[in-house]
Amino acid sequence: MAPRDRAAPRRYHGRPLFLLEQVVIAHTLHVDLGERSYPIFIGRELLRDRDLLRRHVGGSQVVLVSNETVAPLYAERVLQALEGCSLVTEVVLPDGEQHKTLASMEHIFDRVLADGHNRTTTFIALGGGVVGDMTGFAAACYQRGVDFIQLPTTLLSQVDSSVGGKTGVNHALGKNMIGAFYQPQAVLIDIDTLQTLPARELAAGLAEVVKYGLICDAGFYQWLLGNMPRLLAREEAALAEAIERSCAAKAAVVAADEREGGLRAILNLGHTFGHAIETHQGYGNWLHGEAVAAGMVLAAKLSAMRGWISDASVAELVDLQLSMGLPVAAPAEMTLEEFRTLMGRDKKVLDGRLRLVLLREIGAATVVDDVTEGELAALLGST
Amino acid sequence: MAPRDRAAPRRYHGRPLFLLEQVVIAHTLHVDLGERSYPIFIGRELLRDRDLLRRHVGGSQVVLVSNETVAPLYAERVLQALEGCSLVTEVVLPDGEQHKTLASMEHIFDRVLADGHNRTTTFIALGGGVVGDMTGFAAACYQRGVDFIQLPTTLLSQVDSSVGGKTGVNHALGKNMIGAFYQPQAVLIDIDTLQTLPARELAAGLAEVVKYGLICDAGFYQWLLGNMPRLLAREEAALAEAIERSCAAKAAVVAADEREGGLRAILNLGHTFGHAIETHQGYGNWLHGEAVAAGMVLAAKLSAMRGWISDASVAELVDLQLSMGLPVAAPAEMTLEEFRTLMGRDKKVLDGRLRLVLLREIGAATVVDDVTEGELAALLGST
């Protein structure tokens, strides 16, 4: 069950792309999905890189989708890089998860059809996960599928949404209930955008980075233990390294299981507990990454209860997350009964069995469906 | 350019499925798309065939989507065949192309989520092309893709929508502008449903049947010339034969070109002229198949002007369509200028060049992009 062999970085050939200033902080890696493969570029100043961008725009028509927070900061440089395209439509959506809806999709289609984009057009997402998920889904559906480029501007979207092909929107009765698996032509991660990211969002994104180390790359986890201060200080070389290793880890898992048959479930370490916490607190009060961070500690504790990892490893993770300003426990007022109810609603529940991702060891996750009532009580009684 | 080799029926193994009454009128054929392959069953009483239906339902949850015209006639027998499923949701939409919208999709999702369907559910489309296109698209998007079964109840949907994987909805600014390529688990064509089909819709469906003969199966076209009276009289054995050969023809073309790269364009014989006529007359006044019928005669005449087919072949086609009660010319009031304008808007126009499907010979279509103004004037001045 340990995914380490398949997730090993040998499937990914990170190589220096170009030199900037004095250190190599630009990389490219390749997500290997057969005919749906695509490259991820990581570096500085990529949003201004006309050649890089234009190389991945198939035709001369472009739809740039962003939101009201990101567009004022970064849209202009992208539009400049797109100069020379015959038709450029800019769609600026309101910011926030509550706008990730079919209604916003319809707004995109209204604009794109009014401007007369044909099936040679390319949709470009400039923003975080919400913009990326919606733009990707719109690209998947427009004339039954047009090209799509991701320009993720938050750490979470850079290490999570840019790999995996999950696109979609929310429904009043559930998150991400409507969507498609759809791969981009390319992902351009401009780490300069992280300089404007609020500190709380940076830490929440780093929670997902820590997750990749825990589930499939012990060496990366060790690196994170040593380099977290550089990441929190937004040192560019460290950020590029962390993003590349996170994307490589996720890409390896996704390449082995594109349509979420099994292995891919390990990416949900901390997420089942995390979703319960998010729901309990009301969406938006805890950031997704914060809830996942608390969930990862719970999963680690449960793994230690089974003797799979040491109590020292749990303590090390708790210390790391505290240094990042992340939660290390569920909200004090949440009861075992509330956890049980909310986790039962999780999308990953099949046939009534609760599936949880645990750690066989640091760097090797596994999915279990045999967690007992006693274990849950011991774990959640003590949080 | 002639597609006859690739479209030859050898790729399809029609074989008797079971005997009913005294003649073999049930067949199965296989649409060969690698891991997205699926079977098409053609016969009588298939909507009541619990074993056949249940064999293709993966889990025990089912969503049956139909419309207000078809549901009263056929939903009950399907629901009976589904008895024993743990969760069955019936969604009945209003009838008509004007309801093929994202709003109708949202209505489906509302119902399906309210009833708590998980990703093991199967969407079943019971109805014509509108129901099939929308249900298929909803299945493609629900939780990023669930299983889907088609039960087409009109001749047009049986020979057209049931093969090819095109799903989607309309937008105010264009038909089928939002959708996905998504293949069903299986298609069950119950020819009993054709007994309740209005005569005008039967003839419009037969126009598409004639199209398959013209574009890639000269032997089938000859068979149609001899057997049209039996088809118009709704003789079951003849209907089953015509549907199977039509599906096999379309399946061969689609298998060679699933994502519409090139060859698949020959399926649009008569459609560029036809769409112009439909738009000019206002959607719904001419049935799609009627407009395509007129368009096929125009394409045949243009092919004859180039010396590719004989005037006698054109006359034969005209006589055939007259015997079916189908139009054989554009509306008298449509001008050359109107055709030129409306055909310029067609989705198949790329880079400003008008692409038309013509007949190299009866049974072999080809796509041309070199039609001259003079040819169009000679053709459309004389309609």
Coordinates of N, CA, C and O in Angstrom, one line a residue, chain A residues 102-103 106 109-110 113-114 118-120 137 140-145 166-168 171 173-174 176-182 259-260 347-351, chain B residues 102-103 105-106 109-110 113-114 118-120 137 140-145 166-168 171 173-174 176-182 259-260 347-350:
Chain A
L102 N -22.2 27.6 -11.0 CA -22.6 27.5 -12.4 C -23.0 28.9 -12.9 O -22.8 29.2 -14.1
A103 N -23.5 29.8 -12.0 CA -23.9 31.1 -12.5 C -22.6 31.9 -13.0 O -22.7 32.6 -14.0
E106 N -21.7 30.6 -16.3 CA -22.6 31.2 -17.4 C -22.1 32.6 -17.7 O -22.2 33.0 -18.9
F109 N -19.3 32.2 -20.1 CA -19.8 31.8 -21.5 C -20.4 33.0 -22.2 O -20.3 33.2 -23.4
D110 N -21.2 33.8 -21.4 CA -21.9 35.0 -22.0 C -20.8 35.9 -22.7 O -21.0 36.3 -23.9
L113 N -18.9 34.1 -25.7 CA -19.7 33.9 -26.9 C -20.0 35.3 -27.5 O -20.1 35.4 -28.8
A114 N -20.3 36.3 -26.7 CA -20.6 37.6 -27.2 C -19.4 38.1 -28.0 O -19.5 38.8 -29.1
N118 N -13.9 31.2 -31.1 CA -14.2 29.9 -31.7 C -13.4 28.8 -31.0 O -12.8 29.0 -29.9
R119 N -13.4 27.6 -31.5 CA -12.8 26.5 -30.7 C -11.3 26.5 -30.8 O -10.7 25.6 -30.2
T120 N -10.7 27.4 -31.4 CA -9.3 27.5 -31.4 C -8.8 28.4 -30.2 O -7.6 28.7 -30.0
F137 N -12.9 24.3 -15.8 CA -14.2 23.7 -16.1 C -14.8 24.4 -17.3 O -15.4 23.7 -18.2
A140 N -13.1 23.2 -20.3 CA -13.5 21.8 -20.6 C -14.8 21.8 -21.3 O -15.1 20.9 -22.2
C141 N -15.7 22.7 -21.0 CA -17.1 22.7 -21.6 C -17.3 23.6 -22.8 O -18.2 23.3 -23.6
Y142 N -16.5 24.6 -23.0 CA -16.7 25.5 -24.1 C -16.5 24.8 -25.4 O -15.4 24.3 -25.7
Q143 N -17.5 24.8 -26.2 CA -17.5 24.0 -27.5 C -16.9 22.6 -27.3 O -16.2 22.1 -28.2
R144 N -17.2 22.0 -26.2 CA -16.8 20.7 -25.8 C -15.3 20.5 -25.6 O -14.7 19.4 -25.7
G145 N -14.6 21.7 -25.2 CA -13.3 21.5 -24.9 C -12.3 22.4 -25.7 O -12.1 22.1 -26.9
K166 N -8.3 18.4 -11.7 CA -9.7 18.6 -11.1 C -10.2 20.0 -11.4 O -9.5 20.9 -11.0
T167 N -11.3 20.1 -12.1 CA -11.9 21.4 -12.3 C -13.3 21.3 -11.8 O -13.9 20.2 -11.7
G168 N -14.0 22.4 -11.6 CA -15.4 22.3 -11.3 C -15.9 23.5 -10.4 O -15.2 24.5 -10.2
H171 N -22.0 23.4 -5.5 CA -23.5 23.5 -5.6 C -23.9 23.8 -4.1 O -23.1 23.5 -3.2
L173 N -25.6 22.3 -2.3 CA -25.6 21.0 -1.5 C -24.2 20.3 -1.4 O -24.2 19.2 -0.8
G174 N -23.2 20.9 -1.9 CA -21.9 20.3 -1.8 C -20.8 21.0 -2.6 O -21.1 21.5 -3.7
N176 N -17.6 21.3 -5.0 CA -17.0 20.6 -6.2 C -17.8 19.4 -6.7 O -17.3 18.4 -7.1
M177 N -19.2 19.6 -6.6 CA -20.0 18.5 -7.0 C -20.2 18.4 -8.5 O -20.7 17.4 -9.0
I178 N -19.9 19.5 -9.2 CA -20.1 19.6 -10.6 C -18.8 20.0 -11.3 O -18.2 21.0 -10.9
G179 N -18.2 19.1 -12.2 CA -16.9 19.5 -12.7 C -16.5 18.4 -13.7 O -17.3 17.6 -14.2
A180 N -15.2 18.5 -14.0 CA -14.6 17.6 -15.0 C -13.1 17.4 -14.7 O -12.5 18.2 -14.0
F181 N -12.6 16.2 -15.1 CA -11.2 16.1 -15.1 C -10.7 16.6 -16.4 O -11.1 16.2 -17.5
Y182 N -9.9 17.7 -16.4 CA -9.4 18.3 -17.6 C -8.0 18.9 -17.4 O -7.8 19.6 -16.4
R259 N -7.7 9.2 -12.6 CA -9.2 9.3 -12.4 C -9.6 8.9 -11.0 O -10.7 8.6 -10.8
E260 N -8.7 9.0 -10.1 CA -9.0 8.7 -8.7 C -9.6 7.4 -8.4 O -10.6 7.2 -7.7
K347 N -17.4 13.2 0.9 CA -17.6 12.6 -0.5 C -16.8 11.3 -0.6 O -17.2 10.5 -1.5
K348 N -15.8 11.1 0.2 CA -15.0 9.9 0.1 C -15.6 8.7 0.8 O -15.0 7.6 0.8
V349 N -16.7 8.9 1.5 CA -17.4 7.7 2.1 C -18.1 6.9 1.0 O -18.9 7.4 0.3
L350 N -17.7 5.6 0.9 CA -18.3 4.8 0.0 C -18.9 3.6 0.7 O -18.3 3.0 1.6
D351 N -20.2 3.3 0.4 CA -20.8 2.1 1.1 C -20.8 2.3 2.6 O -20.7 1.3 3.3
Chain B
L102 N -28.3 25.3 -19.5 CA -27.6 25.1 -18.2 C -28.6 25.2 -17.0 O -28.4 24.5 -16.0
A103 N -29.7 25.9 -17.2 CA -30.7 26.0 -16.1 C -31.3 24.6 -15.9 O -31.6 24.2 -14.8
M105 N -29.9 21.8 -16.5 CA -28.8 21.0 -15.9 C -28.8 21.3 -14.4 O -28.7 20.3 -13.6
E106 N -28.9 22.5 -14.0 CA -28.9 22.9 -12.6 C -30.1 22.2 -11.9 O -30.0 21.7 -10.8
F109 N -29.2 18.7 -11.2 CA -28.2 18.6 -10.1 C -28.9 18.8 -8.8 O -28.6 18.1 -7.8
D110 N -29.8 19.7 -8.7 CA -30.6 20.0 -7.5 C -31.3 18.7 -7.0 O -31.2 18.3 -5.8
L113 N -28.6 15.9 -6.0 CA -27.9 16.1 -4.8 C -28.9 16.1 -3.6 O -28.5 15.6 -2.5
A114 N -30.1 16.6 -3.8 CA -31.0 16.5 -2.7 C -31.3 15.1 -2.3 O -31.5 14.7 -1.1
N118 N -24.3 9.4 -4.8 CA -22.9 9.5 -4.7 C -22.3 9.1 -6.1 O -23.0 9.0 -7.1
R119 N -21.0 9.0 -6.2 CA -20.3 8.8 -7.5 C -20.5 7.4 -8.0 O -20.0 7.2 -9.1
T120 N -21.2 6.6 -7.4 CA -21.5 5.2 -8.0 C -22.8 5.3 -8.7 O -23.2 4.2 -9.3
F137 N -24.4 15.1 -20.6 CA -23.5 16.2 -20.1 C -23.6 16.3 -18.6 O -22.6 16.5 -17.9
A140 N -21.5 13.6 -17.2 CA -20.1 13.9 -17.4 C -19.6 14.9 -16.3 O -18.5 14.8 -15.9
C141 N -20.5 15.7 -15.8 CA -20.1 16.7 -14.8 C -20.4 16.3 -13.4 O -19.8 16.9 -12.5
Y142 N -21.4 15.4 -13.1 CA -21.8 15.2 -11.8 C -20.6 14.5 -11.1 O -20.1 13.4 -11.5
Q143 N -20.1 15.1 -10.0 CA -18.9 14.6 -9.3 C -17.8 14.2 -10.2 O -17.1 13.2 -10.0
R144 N -17.7 15.0 -11.3 CA -16.6 14.9 -12.3 C -16.8 13.6 -13.1 O -15.8 13.2 -13.7
G145 N -18.0 13.1 -13.2 CA -18.2 12.0 -14.1 C -18.7 10.7 -13.5 O -18.0 10.1 -12.7
K166 N -21.1 13.1 -28.2 CA -21.4 14.5 -28.0 C -22.5 14.8 -27.1 O -23.6 14.3 -27.3
T167 N -22.2 15.5 -26.0 CA -23.2 15.9 -25.1 C -23.2 17.4 -24.9 O -22.2 18.0 -25.2
G168 N -24.2 18.0 -24.3 CA -24.1 19.4 -24.1 C -25.5 20.1 -24.1 O -26.5 19.5 -24.2
H171 N -26.7 27.7 -25.7 CA -26.6 29.0 -25.1 C -27.4 29.9 -26.0 O -27.6 29.7 -27.2
L173 N -26.6 32.4 -27.4 CA -25.8 32.8 -28.6 C -25.3 31.6 -29.5 O -24.5 31.9 -30.4
G174 N -25.7 30.4 -29.2 CA -25.3 29.3 -30.1 C -25.8 28.0 -29.6 O -25.8 27.7 -28.4
N176 N -25.4 24.1 -28.8 CA -24.4 23.1 -28.4 C -23.1 23.7 -28.1 O -22.0 23.1 -28.3
M177 N -23.1 24.9 -27.6 CA -21.8 25.7 -27.3 C -21.2 25.2 -26.0 O -20.0 25.5 -25.8
I178 N -21.9 24.6 -25.1 CA -21.4 24.1 -23.8 C -21.6 22.6 -23.7 O -22.8 22.2 -23.8
G179 N -20.5 21.9 -23.5 CA -20.8 20.4 -23.4 C -19.5 19.7 -23.2 O -18.4 20.2 -22.9
A180 N -19.6 18.4 -23.5 CA -18.4 17.5 -23.3 C -18.5 16.3 -24.3 O -19.6 16.0 -24.7
F181 N -17.3 15.8 -24.6 CA -17.3 14.5 -25.2 C -17.4 13.4 -24.1 O -16.5 13.4 -23.3
Y182 N -18.4 12.6 -24.1 CA -18.6 11.7 -23.0 C -19.3 10.4 -23.5 O -20.4 10.6 -24.0
R259 N -12.5 12.8 -31.5 CA -12.5 14.2 -31.1 C -12.7 15.2 -32.2 O -12.4 16.3 -32.1
E260 N -13.2 14.7 -33.3 CA -13.6 15.6 -34.4 C -12.3 16.3 -35.0 O -12.3 17.5 -35.2
K347 N -20.5 26.9 -37.1 CA -19.4 26.5 -36.1 C -18.2 25.8 -36.9 O -17.1 25.8 -36.4
K348 N -18.5 25.2 -38.0 CA -17.4 24.5 -38.7 C -16.5 25.4 -39.6 O -15.6 25.0 -40.2
V349 N -16.9 26.8 -39.6 CA -16.0 27.7 -40.4 C -14.8 27.9 -39.5 O -14.8 28.3 -38.4
L350 N -13.6 27.6 -40.1 CA -12.3 27.9 -39.4 C -11.5 28.8 -40.3 O -11.4 28.6 -41.5

